[in-house]
mmCIF file of C-alpha atoms in Angstrom:
data_model
loop_
_atom_site.group_PDB
_atom_site.id
_atom_site.type_symbol
_atom_site.label_atom_id
_atom_site.label_comp_id
_atom_site.label_asym_id
_atom_site.label_seq_id
_atom_site.Cartn_x
_atom_site.Cartn_y
_atom_site.Cartn_z
ATOM 1 C CA UNK A 121 13.413 50.677 93.882
ATOM 2 C CA UNK A 122 16.683 48.960 94.626
ATOM 3 C CA UNK A 123 19.651 49.675 92.393
ATOM 4 C CA UNK A 124 20.621 46.699 90.234
ATOM 5 C CA UNK A 125 24.175 46.891 91.496
ATOM 6 C CA UNK A 126 26.980 49.277 92.285
ATOM 7 C CA UNK A 127 28.033 51.643 89.511
ATOM 8 C CA UNK A 128 31.694 52.542 89.045
ATOM 9 C CA UNK A 129 32.535 55.917 90.535
ATOM 10 C CA UNK A 130 32.125 58.713 88.032
ATOM 11 C CA UNK A 131 29.688 56.915 85.715
ATOM 12 C CA UNK A 132 26.035 57.673 84.874
ATOM 13 C CA UNK A 133 23.570 55.221 86.394
ATOM 14 C CA UNK A 134 21.520 54.515 83.267
ATOM 15 C CA UNK A 135 17.796 54.077 83.651
ATOM 16 C CA UNK A 136 17.737 54.119 87.438
ATOM 17 C CA UNK A 137 14.308 55.326 88.496
ATOM 18 C CA UNK A 138 13.971 55.179 92.227
ATOM 19 C CA UNK A 139 10.665 55.645 93.983
ATOM 20 C CA UNK A 140 8.827 58.793 92.940
ATOM 21 C CA UNK A 141 5.705 59.924 94.735
ATOM 22 C CA UNK A 142 3.350 62.497 93.285
ATOM 23 C CA UNK A 143 1.116 63.902 96.015
ATOM 24 C CA UNK A 144 -1.292 66.745 96.415
ATOM 25 C CA UNK A 145 -2.181 67.194 100.062
ATOM 26 C CA UNK A 146 -2.936 70.889 100.058
ATOM 27 C CA UNK A 147 -6.421 72.219 100.720
ATOM 28 C CA UNK A 148 -8.956 69.954 99.004
ATOM 29 C CA UNK A 149 -6.301 67.582 97.666
ATOM 30 C CA UNK A 150 -5.720 63.857 98.227
ATOM 31 C CA UNK A 151 -2.551 61.807 98.108
ATOM 32 C CA UNK A 152 -2.026 59.885 94.893
ATOM 33 C CA UNK A 153 0.726 57.797 93.347
ATOM 34 C CA UNK A 154 2.393 58.433 90.038
ATOM 35 C CA UNK A 155 2.754 55.684 87.432
ATOM 36 C CA UNK A 156 6.111 54.040 88.197
ATOM 37 C CA UNK A 157 8.846 52.940 85.844
ATOM 38 C CA UNK A 158 10.541 54.112 82.689
ATOM 39 C CA UNK A 159 7.417 53.835 80.566
ATOM 40 C CA UNK A 160 5.736 56.571 82.555
ATOM 41 C CA UNK A 161 8.671 58.913 82.185
ATOM 42 C CA UNK A 162 8.834 58.330 78.435
ATOM 43 C CA UNK A 163 5.107 58.776 78.048
ATOM 44 C CA UNK A 164 5.334 62.085 79.854
ATOM 45 C CA UNK A 165 8.164 63.180 77.601
ATOM 46 C CA UNK A 166 10.627 63.545 80.472
ATOM 47 C CA UNK A 167 14.121 62.187 80.229
ATOM 48 C CA UNK A 168 13.433 59.954 77.242
ATOM 49 C CA UNK A 169 16.850 60.547 75.728
ATOM 50 C CA UNK A 170 18.623 59.477 78.896
ATOM 51 C CA UNK A 171 16.373 56.450 79.415
ATOM 52 C CA UNK A 172 16.789 55.110 75.879
ATOM 53 C CA UNK A 173 20.577 55.403 75.679
ATOM 54 C CA UNK A 174 22.291 52.007 75.242
ATOM 55 C CA UNK A 175 23.567 50.551 78.480
ATOM 56 C CA UNK A 176 27.008 49.981 76.999
ATOM 57 C CA UNK A 177 27.452 53.497 75.630
ATOM 58 C CA UNK A 178 30.462 54.943 77.455
ATOM 59 C CA UNK A 179 30.339 58.336 79.087
ATOM 60 C CA UNK A 180 32.560 60.969 77.466
ATOM 61 C CA UNK A 181 36.015 60.721 79.034
ATOM 62 C CA UNK A 182 37.370 63.448 81.248
ATOM 63 C CA UNK A 183 39.327 66.075 79.358
ATOM 64 C CA UNK A 184 42.979 65.154 79.310
ATOM 65 C CA UNK A 185 45.727 67.701 79.632
ATOM 66 C CA UNK A 186 48.971 67.834 77.625
ATOM 67 C CA UNK A 187 52.138 66.787 79.384
ATOM 68 C CA UNK A 188 54.130 69.556 81.025
ATOM 69 C CA UNK A 189 56.750 71.126 78.820
ATOM 70 C CA UNK A 190 54.927 70.609 75.506
ATOM 71 C CA UNK A 191 53.893 73.453 73.239
ATOM 72 C CA UNK A 192 50.245 72.929 74.187
ATOM 73 C CA UNK A 193 50.864 72.969 77.945
ATOM 74 C CA UNK A 194 48.281 74.972 79.871
ATOM 75 C CA UNK A 195 49.437 78.103 81.636
ATOM 76 C CA UNK A 196 50.428 77.647 85.286
ATOM 77 C CA UNK A 197 47.834 78.073 87.992
ATOM 78 C CA UNK A 198 47.863 81.650 89.272
ATOM 79 C CA UNK A 199 47.312 83.013 92.748
ATOM 80 C CA UNK A 200 44.251 84.833 93.976
ATOM 81 C CA UNK A 201 44.498 88.575 94.542
ATOM 82 C CA UNK A 202 43.034 89.845 97.808
ATOM 83 C CA UNK A 203 41.350 93.238 97.568
ATOM 84 C CA UNK A 204 40.527 93.350 101.260
ATOM 85 C CA UNK A 205 39.767 91.142 104.233
ATOM 86 C CA UNK A 206 37.849 91.917 107.388
ATOM 87 C CA UNK A 207 37.778 90.133 110.734
ATOM 88 C CA UNK A 208 34.243 89.313 111.880
ATOM 89 C CA UNK A 209 34.978 89.199 115.585
ATOM 90 C CA UNK A 210 35.260 85.443 116.147
ATOM 91 C CA UNK A 211 36.736 82.389 114.492
ATOM 92 C CA UNK A 212 34.902 79.504 112.832
ATOM 93 C CA UNK A 213 33.023 81.756 110.441
ATOM 94 C CA UNK A 214 30.510 79.469 108.712
ATOM 95 C CA UNK A 215 27.972 81.923 107.347
ATOM 96 C CA UNK A 216 27.990 82.746 103.639
ATOM 97 C CA UNK A 217 27.881 86.315 102.335
ATOM 98 C CA UNK A 218 25.092 88.101 100.496
ATOM 99 C CA UNK A 219 25.777 91.156 98.331
ATOM 100 C CA UNK A 220 23.339 93.941 97.433
ATOM 101 C CA UNK A 221 23.295 97.717 97.120
ATOM 102 C CA UNK A 222 27.068 98.114 97.348
ATOM 103 C CA UNK A 223 27.287 96.211 100.624
ATOM 104 C CA UNK A 224 28.155 92.685 101.672
ATOM 105 C CA UNK A 225 26.351 91.039 104.596
ATOM 106 C CA UNK A 226 27.425 88.030 106.667
ATOM 107 C CA UNK A 227 26.671 86.463 110.039
ATOM 108 C CA UNK A 228 29.219 85.670 112.760
ATOM 109 C CA UNK A 229 29.767 83.170 115.552
ATOM 110 C CA UNK A 230 29.084 85.955 118.047
ATOM 111 C CA UNK A 231 25.557 86.316 116.729
ATOM 112 C CA UNK A 232 26.179 89.505 114.784
ATOM 113 C CA UNK A 233 24.857 90.344 111.348
ATOM 114 C CA UNK A 234 27.605 92.479 109.812
ATOM 115 C CA UNK A 235 27.548 94.898 106.880
ATOM 116 C CA UNK A 236 30.677 96.028 105.007
ATOM 117 C CA UNK A 237 31.272 98.255 102.033
ATOM 118 C CA UNK A 238 31.538 95.860 99.104
ATOM 119 C CA UNK A 239 34.427 97.742 97.444
ATOM 120 C CA UNK A 240 36.566 98.750 100.388
ATOM 121 C CA UNK A 241 35.568 96.438 103.228
ATOM 122 C CA UNK A 242 34.868 99.388 105.509
ATOM 123 C CA UNK A 243 32.395 98.387 108.257
ATOM 124 C CA UNK A 244 28.950 99.939 107.911
ATOM 125 C CA UNK A 245 26.943 98.555 110.811
ATOM 126 C CA UNK A 246 26.447 95.602 113.170
ATOM 127 C CA UNK A 247 23.189 94.067 114.348
ATOM 128 C CA UNK A 248 23.198 91.548 117.213
ATOM 129 C CA UNK A 249 20.827 88.563 117.386
ATOM 130 C CA UNK A 250 22.267 87.261 120.648
ATOM 131 C CA UNK A 251 23.295 83.810 119.388
ATOM 132 C CA UNK A 252 25.577 82.617 116.625
ATOM 133 C CA UNK A 253 24.627 82.847 112.971
ATOM 134 C CA UNK A 254 25.901 80.035 110.770
ATOM 135 C CA UNK A 255 23.354 80.511 108.000
ATOM 136 C CA UNK A 256 23.589 82.976 105.157
ATOM 137 C CA UNK A 257 21.309 86.003 104.908
ATOM 138 C CA UNK A 258 18.989 86.968 102.061
ATOM 139 C CA UNK A 259 18.526 90.515 100.773
ATOM 140 C CA UNK A 260 15.501 91.950 98.995
ATOM 141 C CA UNK A 261 14.029 95.434 98.675
ATOM 142 C CA UNK A 262 16.556 97.092 100.957
ATOM 143 C CA UNK A 263 16.010 94.590 103.781
ATOM 144 C CA UNK A 264 18.329 91.838 105.023
ATOM 145 C CA UNK A 265 16.621 88.704 106.354
ATOM 146 C CA UNK A 266 18.549 86.254 108.517
ATOM 147 C CA UNK A 267 17.815 83.348 110.842
ATOM 148 C CA UNK A 268 19.989 82.753 113.879
ATOM 149 C CA UNK A 269 20.352 80.089 116.512
ATOM 150 C CA UNK A 270 18.069 82.165 118.701
ATOM 151 C CA UNK A 271 15.225 80.583 116.716
ATOM 152 C CA UNK A 272 14.007 83.872 115.211
ATOM 153 C CA UNK A 273 14.006 85.364 111.751
ATOM 154 C CA UNK A 274 15.185 88.983 111.710
ATOM 155 C CA UNK A 275 14.344 91.634 109.123
ATOM 156 C CA UNK A 276 17.010 94.350 109.231
ATOM 157 C CA UNK A 277 17.220 97.586 107.250
ATOM 158 C CA UNK A 278 20.093 97.114 104.796
ATOM 159 C CA UNK A 279 21.110 100.765 104.995
ATOM 160 C CA UNK A 280 21.011 101.405 108.724
ATOM 161 C CA UNK A 281 21.157 98.027 110.491
ATOM 162 C CA UNK A 282 17.973 98.786 112.436
ATOM 163 C CA UNK A 283 15.532 95.938 112.950
ATOM 164 C CA UNK A 284 12.221 96.261 111.119
ATOM 165 C CA UNK A 285 10.585 93.167 112.537
ATOM 166 C CA UNK A 286 11.500 89.961 114.335
ATOM 167 C CA UNK A 287 9.404 86.799 114.449
ATOM 168 C CA UNK A 288 9.694 83.384 116.021
ATOM 169 C CA UNK A 289 10.644 80.851 113.349
ATOM 170 C CA UNK A 290 10.069 77.779 115.506
ATOM 171 C CA UNK A 291 11.397 76.083 118.608
ATOM 172 C CA UNK A 292 14.075 74.317 116.565
ATOM 173 C CA UNK A 293 14.854 77.353 114.414
ATOM 174 C CA UNK A 294 18.633 76.988 114.497
ATOM 175 C CA UNK A 295 21.017 78.200 111.819
ATOM 176 C CA UNK A 296 18.335 78.321 109.175
ATOM 177 C CA UNK A 297 19.225 79.666 105.768
ATOM 178 C CA UNK A 298 16.594 82.293 105.142
ATOM 179 C CA UNK A 299 15.058 82.616 101.684
ATOM 180 C CA UNK A 300 12.975 85.442 100.248
ATOM 181 C CA UNK A 301 10.920 85.456 97.054
ATOM 182 C CA UNK A 302 7.687 87.003 95.768
ATOM 183 C CA UNK A 303 7.064 88.973 98.951
ATOM 184 C CA UNK A 304 7.520 85.994 101.281
ATOM 185 C CA UNK A 305 10.299 85.047 103.694
ATOM 186 C CA UNK A 306 10.882 81.345 104.358
ATOM 187 C CA UNK A 307 12.524 80.358 107.644
ATOM 188 C CA UNK A 308 12.404 77.798 110.445
ATOM 189 C CA UNK A 309 13.490 74.184 110.556
ATOM 190 C CA UNK A 310 10.591 71.953 111.568
ATOM 191 C CA UNK A 311 8.133 73.047 110.355
ATOM 192 C CA UNK A 312 9.184 75.588 107.733
ATOM 193 C CA UNK A 313 7.286 78.863 108.025
ATOM 194 C CA UNK A 314 6.440 81.607 105.552
ATOM 195 C CA UNK A 315 6.193 85.257 106.655
ATOM 196 C CA UNK A 316 5.104 88.389 104.872
ATOM 197 C CA UNK A 317 8.315 90.173 103.899
ATOM 198 C CA UNK A 318 6.867 93.617 104.605
ATOM 199 C CA UNK A 319 5.586 93.204 108.162
ATOM 200 C CA UNK A 320 6.513 89.683 109.293
ATOM 201 C CA UNK A 321 2.946 88.450 109.606
ATOM 202 C CA UNK A 322 2.622 84.665 109.409
ATOM 203 C CA UNK A 323 1.314 83.229 106.131
ATOM 204 C CA UNK A 324 1.636 79.452 106.509
ATOM 205 C CA UNK A 325 3.632 76.638 108.042
ATOM 206 C CA UNK A 326 4.352 73.284 106.484
ATOM 207 C CA UNK A 327 2.832 69.970 107.500
ATOM 208 C CA UNK A 328 5.367 67.257 108.210
ATOM 209 C CA UNK A 329 8.961 67.559 109.278
ATOM 210 C CA UNK A 330 11.722 69.041 107.178
ATOM 211 C CA UNK A 331 15.473 68.501 107.407
ATOM 212 C CA UNK A 332 18.650 70.340 106.520
ATOM 213 C CA UNK A 333 17.218 73.831 106.312
ATOM 214 C CA UNK A 334 20.437 75.060 104.738
ATOM 215 C CA UNK A 335 19.600 73.037 101.637
ATOM 216 C CA UNK A 336 16.354 74.742 100.711
ATOM 217 C CA UNK A 337 15.760 76.357 97.321
ATOM 218 C CA UNK A 338 12.941 78.550 96.039
ATOM 219 C CA UNK A 339 12.319 78.961 92.308
ATOM 220 C CA UNK A 340 9.326 79.497 90.048
ATOM 221 C CA UNK A 341 6.804 79.652 92.877
ATOM 222 C CA UNK A 342 8.015 76.367 94.405
ATOM 223 C CA UNK A 343 9.930 75.837 97.648
ATOM 224 C CA UNK A 344 12.131 72.731 97.560
ATOM 225 C CA UNK A 345 12.861 71.346 101.023
ATOM 226 C CA UNK A 346 14.540 68.123 102.220
ATOM 227 C CA UNK A 347 12.100 65.979 104.176
ATOM 228 C CA UNK A 348 13.229 62.659 105.597
ATOM 229 C CA UNK A 349 14.930 60.854 102.723
ATOM 230 C CA UNK A 350 13.202 62.822 99.998
ATOM 231 C CA UNK A 351 13.004 66.251 98.407
ATOM 232 C CA UNK A 352 9.571 67.843 98.747
ATOM 233 C CA UNK A 353 8.212 70.478 96.382
ATOM 234 C CA UNK A 354 5.903 72.859 98.257
ATOM 235 C CA UNK A 355 3.715 75.532 96.744
ATOM 236 C CA UNK A 356 5.513 78.673 97.872
ATOM 237 C CA UNK A 357 2.312 80.674 98.334
ATOM 238 C CA UNK A 358 0.341 78.084 100.358
ATOM 239 C CA UNK A 359 2.794 75.471 101.656
ATOM 240 C CA UNK A 360 0.802 72.671 100.003
ATOM 241 C CA UNK A 361 2.764 69.626 98.845
ATOM 242 C CA UNK A 362 2.945 69.284 95.051
ATOM 243 C CA UNK A 363 5.127 66.180 94.833
ATOM 244 C CA UNK A 364 7.922 64.377 96.613
ATOM 245 C CA UNK A 365 11.004 62.696 95.127
ATOM 246 C CA UNK A 366 12.503 59.790 97.056
ATOM 247 C CA UNK A 367 16.272 59.754 97.590
ATOM 248 C CA UNK A 368 17.863 56.760 99.264
ATOM 249 C CA UNK A 369 20.388 58.760 101.287
ATOM 250 C CA UNK A 370 18.571 62.028 101.931
ATOM 251 C CA UNK A 371 18.474 65.230 99.933
ATOM 252 C CA UNK A 372 21.131 67.883 99.535
ATOM 253 C CA UNK A 373 20.698 71.320 98.020
ATOM 254 C CA UNK A 374 18.765 71.591 94.760
ATOM 255 C CA UNK A 375 19.296 73.759 91.684
ATOM 256 C CA UNK A 376 16.481 74.472 89.230
ATOM 257 C CA UNK A 377 16.990 75.276 85.548
ATOM 258 C CA UNK A 378 15.189 74.655 82.259
ATOM 259 C CA UNK A 379 12.261 72.806 83.822
ATOM 260 C CA UNK A 380 14.502 70.373 85.711
ATOM 261 C CA UNK A 381 15.721 69.987 89.289
ATOM 262 C CA UNK A 382 19.277 68.838 89.984
ATOM 263 C CA UNK A 383 20.109 67.567 93.445
ATOM 264 C CA UNK A 384 22.741 65.442 95.181
ATOM 265 C CA UNK A 385 22.271 62.807 97.864
ATOM 266 C CA UNK A 386 23.202 64.439 101.142
ATOM 267 C CA UNK A 387 24.902 61.288 102.451
ATOM 268 C CA UNK A 388 25.153 59.333 99.206
ATOM 269 C CA UNK A 389 27.184 59.706 96.046
ATOM 270 C CA UNK A 390 24.725 60.458 93.277
ATOM 271 C CA UNK A 391 23.423 63.485 91.437
ATOM 272 C CA UNK A 392 19.742 63.234 90.514
ATOM 273 C CA UNK A 393 17.871 65.039 87.742
ATOM 274 C CA UNK A 394 14.072 65.137 87.697
ATOM 275 C CA UNK A 395 11.250 67.256 86.355
ATOM 276 C CA UNK A 396 10.424 70.505 88.159
ATOM 277 C CA UNK A 397 6.724 70.204 87.275
ATOM 278 C CA UNK A 398 6.067 66.701 88.560
ATOM 279 C CA UNK A 399 9.265 65.218 89.999
ATOM 280 C CA UNK A 400 9.507 62.589 87.252
ATOM 281 C CA UNK A 401 13.005 61.008 87.185
ATOM 282 C CA UNK A 402 15.337 61.853 84.289
ATOM 283 C CA UNK A 403 18.811 60.560 85.106
ATOM 284 C CA UNK A 404 21.333 59.816 87.838
ATOM 285 C CA UNK A 405 25.074 60.232 87.892
ATOM 286 C CA UNK A 406 27.293 58.426 90.378
ATOM 287 C CA UNK A 407 30.095 60.569 91.798
ATOM 288 C CA UNK A 408 33.196 59.435 93.628
ATOM 289 C CA UNK A 409 32.119 60.843 97.012
ATOM 290 C CA UNK A 410 29.072 62.233 98.759
ATOM 291 C CA UNK A 411 27.580 65.372 97.229
ATOM 292 C CA UNK A 412 27.069 67.889 100.039
ATOM 293 C CA UNK A 413 26.906 71.146 98.073
ATOM 294 C CA UNK A 414 24.189 72.616 95.881
ATOM 295 C CA UNK A 415 24.926 72.182 92.148
ATOM 296 C CA UNK A 416 25.291 75.107 89.761
ATOM 297 C CA UNK A 417 23.603 74.987 86.346
ATOM 298 C CA UNK A 418 24.374 77.145 83.316
ATOM 299 C CA UNK A 419 24.494 76.702 79.550
ATOM 300 C CA UNK A 420 23.239 73.124 79.689
ATOM 301 C CA UNK A 421 25.959 72.064 82.160
ATOM 302 C CA UNK A 422 25.568 70.973 85.779
ATOM 303 C CA UNK A 423 28.571 71.671 88.022
ATOM 304 C CA UNK A 424 28.912 69.780 91.293
ATOM 305 C CA UNK A 425 31.614 69.015 93.863
ATOM 306 C CA UNK A 426 31.974 66.064 96.236
ATOM 307 C CA UNK A 427 33.698 64.999 99.445
ATOM 308 C CA UNK A 428 36.381 63.123 97.532
ATOM 309 C CA UNK A 429 37.934 66.354 96.224
ATOM 310 C CA UNK A 430 36.352 66.235 92.776
ATOM 311 C CA UNK A 431 34.488 68.782 90.691
ATOM 312 C CA UNK A 432 32.311 67.434 87.874
ATOM 313 C CA UNK A 433 30.733 69.078 84.845
ATOM 314 C CA UNK A 434 27.734 67.038 83.658
ATOM 315 C CA UNK A 435 25.547 67.346 80.606
ATOM 316 C CA UNK A 436 22.256 68.690 81.964
ATOM 317 C CA UNK A 437 20.125 66.740 79.474
ATOM 318 C CA UNK A 438 21.873 63.356 79.541
ATOM 319 C CA UNK A 439 23.804 63.157 82.796
ATOM 320 C CA UNK A 440 27.077 62.297 81.070
ATOM 321 C CA UNK A 441 30.384 63.775 82.178
ATOM 322 C CA UNK A 442 31.963 66.660 80.273
ATOM 323 C CA UNK A 443 35.019 66.948 82.509
ATOM 324 C CA UNK A 444 36.298 66.128 85.963
ATOM 325 C CA UNK A 445 38.802 68.189 87.973
ATOM 326 C CA UNK A 446 40.746 67.144 91.061
ATOM 327 C CA UNK A 447 41.210 69.651 93.880
ATOM 328 C CA UNK A 448 42.436 69.557 97.494
ATOM 329 C CA UNK A 449 39.816 69.147 100.199
ATOM 330 C CA UNK A 450 36.164 68.198 99.949
ATOM 331 C CA UNK A 451 33.534 70.688 98.863
ATOM 332 C CA UNK A 452 31.047 71.814 101.506
ATOM 333 C CA UNK A 453 29.892 75.239 100.346
ATOM 334 C CA UNK A 454 27.887 75.834 97.177
ATOM 335 C CA UNK A 455 29.988 76.724 94.105
ATOM 336 C CA UNK A 456 29.427 80.059 92.359
ATOM 337 C CA UNK A 457 29.497 80.655 88.601
ATOM 338 C CA UNK A 458 30.225 83.973 86.887
ATOM 339 C CA UNK A 459 31.882 85.074 83.661
ATOM 340 C CA UNK A 460 32.664 81.545 82.517
ATOM 341 C CA UNK A 461 34.508 80.737 85.748
ATOM 342 C CA UNK A 462 33.414 78.368 88.506
ATOM 343 C CA UNK A 463 34.465 79.371 92.030
ATOM 344 C CA UNK A 464 34.722 76.480 94.489
ATOM 345 C CA UNK A 465 35.690 76.595 98.171
ATOM 346 C CA UNK A 466 37.190 73.354 99.459
ATOM 347 C CA UNK A 467 38.827 72.084 102.628
ATOM 348 C CA UNK A 468 36.489 72.091 105.611
ATOM 349 C CA UNK A 469 38.762 71.221 108.523
ATOM 350 C CA UNK A 470 42.084 72.853 107.641
ATOM 351 C CA UNK A 471 43.959 74.468 104.761
ATOM 352 C CA UNK A 472 40.949 75.839 102.953
ATOM 353 C CA UNK A 473 41.349 76.826 99.308
ATOM 354 C CA UNK A 474 39.209 78.910 96.960
ATOM 355 C CA UNK A 475 39.554 77.692 93.379
ATOM 356 C CA UNK A 476 38.762 79.530 90.166
ATOM 357 C CA UNK A 477 38.085 76.869 87.514
ATOM 358 C CA UNK A 478 37.441 77.472 83.823
ATOM 359 C CA UNK A 479 33.852 76.333 83.357
ATOM 360 C CA UNK A 480 34.324 75.121 79.775
ATOM 361 C CA UNK A 481 37.350 72.899 80.398
ATOM 362 C CA UNK A 482 37.871 72.282 84.114
ATOM 363 C CA UNK A 483 41.301 73.952 84.012
ATOM 364 C CA UNK A 484 42.342 75.682 87.224
ATOM 365 C CA UNK A 485 42.868 79.397 86.579
ATOM 366 C CA UNK A 486 43.923 80.467 90.066
ATOM 367 C CA UNK A 487 43.699 79.425 93.687
ATOM 368 C CA UNK A 488 43.809 81.184 97.039
ATOM 369 C CA UNK A 489 44.764 79.472 100.293
ATOM 370 C CA UNK A 490 43.636 80.317 103.817
ATOM 371 C CA UNK A 491 45.095 78.917 107.012
ATOM 372 C CA UNK A 492 41.839 77.383 108.222
ATOM 373 C CA UNK A 493 39.012 75.448 106.619
ATOM 374 C CA UNK A 494 35.989 76.943 104.935
ATOM 375 C CA UNK A 495 32.306 75.990 104.784
ATOM 376 C CA UNK A 496 31.239 79.372 103.440
ATOM 377 C CA UNK A 497 29.783 79.483 99.935
ATOM 378 C CA UNK A 498 31.484 82.018 97.650
ATOM 379 C CA UNK A 499 29.453 84.817 96.079
ATOM 380 C CA UNK A 500 30.486 86.843 93.016
ATOM 381 C CA UNK A 501 29.353 90.424 92.372
ATOM 382 C CA UNK A 502 30.841 93.161 90.171
ATOM 383 C CA UNK A 503 34.081 91.278 89.564
ATOM 384 C CA UNK A 504 34.716 90.453 93.227
ATOM 385 C CA UNK A 505 34.514 87.047 94.920
ATOM 386 C CA UNK A 506 33.451 87.100 98.577
ATOM 387 C CA UNK A 507 33.788 84.142 100.944
ATOM 388 C CA UNK A 508 34.311 83.438 104.621
ATOM 389 C CA UNK A 509 36.843 81.233 106.370
ATOM 390 C CA UNK A 510 37.087 79.540 109.748
ATOM 391 C CA UNK A 511 39.932 81.916 110.540
ATOM 392 C CA UNK A 512 37.128 84.418 111.182
ATOM 393 C CA UNK A 513 37.800 86.615 108.137
ATOM 394 C CA UNK A 514 35.558 87.687 105.301
ATOM 395 C CA UNK A 515 37.663 87.877 102.118
ATOM 396 C CA UNK A 516 37.133 89.901 98.949
ATOM 397 C CA UNK A 517 39.210 88.669 95.991
ATOM 398 C CA UNK A 518 39.602 89.938 92.452
ATOM 399 C CA UNK A 519 37.599 87.495 90.323
ATOM 400 C CA UNK A 520 40.308 87.644 87.637
ATOM 401 C CA UNK A 521 43.041 86.520 90.015
ATOM 402 C CA UNK A 522 46.528 87.976 89.836
ATOM 403 C CA UNK A 523 49.449 88.435 92.212
ATOM 404 C CA UNK A 524 48.818 90.112 95.510
ATOM 405 C CA UNK A 525 49.490 89.878 99.214
ATOM 406 C CA UNK A 526 47.005 89.927 102.043
ATOM 407 C CA UNK A 527 46.561 93.529 103.212
ATOM 408 C CA UNK A 528 46.077 94.474 106.859
ATOM 409 C CA UNK A 529 42.635 93.546 108.113
ATOM 410 C CA UNK A 530 41.981 96.927 109.715
#
């Protein structure tokens, strides 16, 4: 369905219901079409509040801030406090960290999977895949799973760095973000493959091409994968297609919460909300720039960043804006949320910055600057924020912020 016309940047696109396909093409299933239009969504009880809102009802305005120098002026933005940093052996670090069992794991441009002590940054071990790793690893049950540009998925003992098994993830298995859930490991680009987490035996592979492997999500027994210009929901145990949601500009990363899926157009400028059970549309919100990062959802709020240096907080039920914050540099990595603070890495090409933003108000609490850009997604664990930069360093910052200088890398 074509949009009626352009929406102003930063406004909800009321009642837009673009093409939604409900298909079951797993074993014994046949393709079928869902009933189109708003009436179907209302009949199903999905998104009725958003669909019935008056067209002329304005979205809540962005939170305004008092002028500097007044009694109600917000406190000044603080600086991030570095606990430690560690060089990964090569610049242009693009992998994102994973934290488990007192260790932090990240891939490097040299093709190494690296493990560091999460508190001190002391190196623990290094495992080489042979080709660069730009994806982020997944950790489960004492095993680290990672896909590299060698086209394989590697299962590595989290304590020792010794390989447990290694399987081919597909001829195009480049920097695939590996996922693990319910005893299965999901890897590979086209098609996506599922392996047994214990021994690496093949379980299934998808039918039809998939795109943007870094944007996959697994939740509630469903694997959400971009496919063409849509987001496909696959049964995680069988690979069968449950439904497919059409997106005019391709799918970005999805977040799942409260029976809904929230996803941005990979090359467009909209955030979509639709039902996790059937893919029925709920609402759209038009952002200022393209949404390249996976949203974060908590407490009925959807947090998302865009390429035009904005961070938005949207009402998860209605798609209206709670607040909007302006930062420097567009957002490429997925934001992280912990302790009422949203951590956002911005600035891909130069002058990367990690922001700590108050989730309730959009106020910047602190910021930390690096000399190069960053595409790494921050991760928060035990009061520490971990993220990588294209200067080749893995950083560990105090989540509370505070003054501090960069210590020697060691």
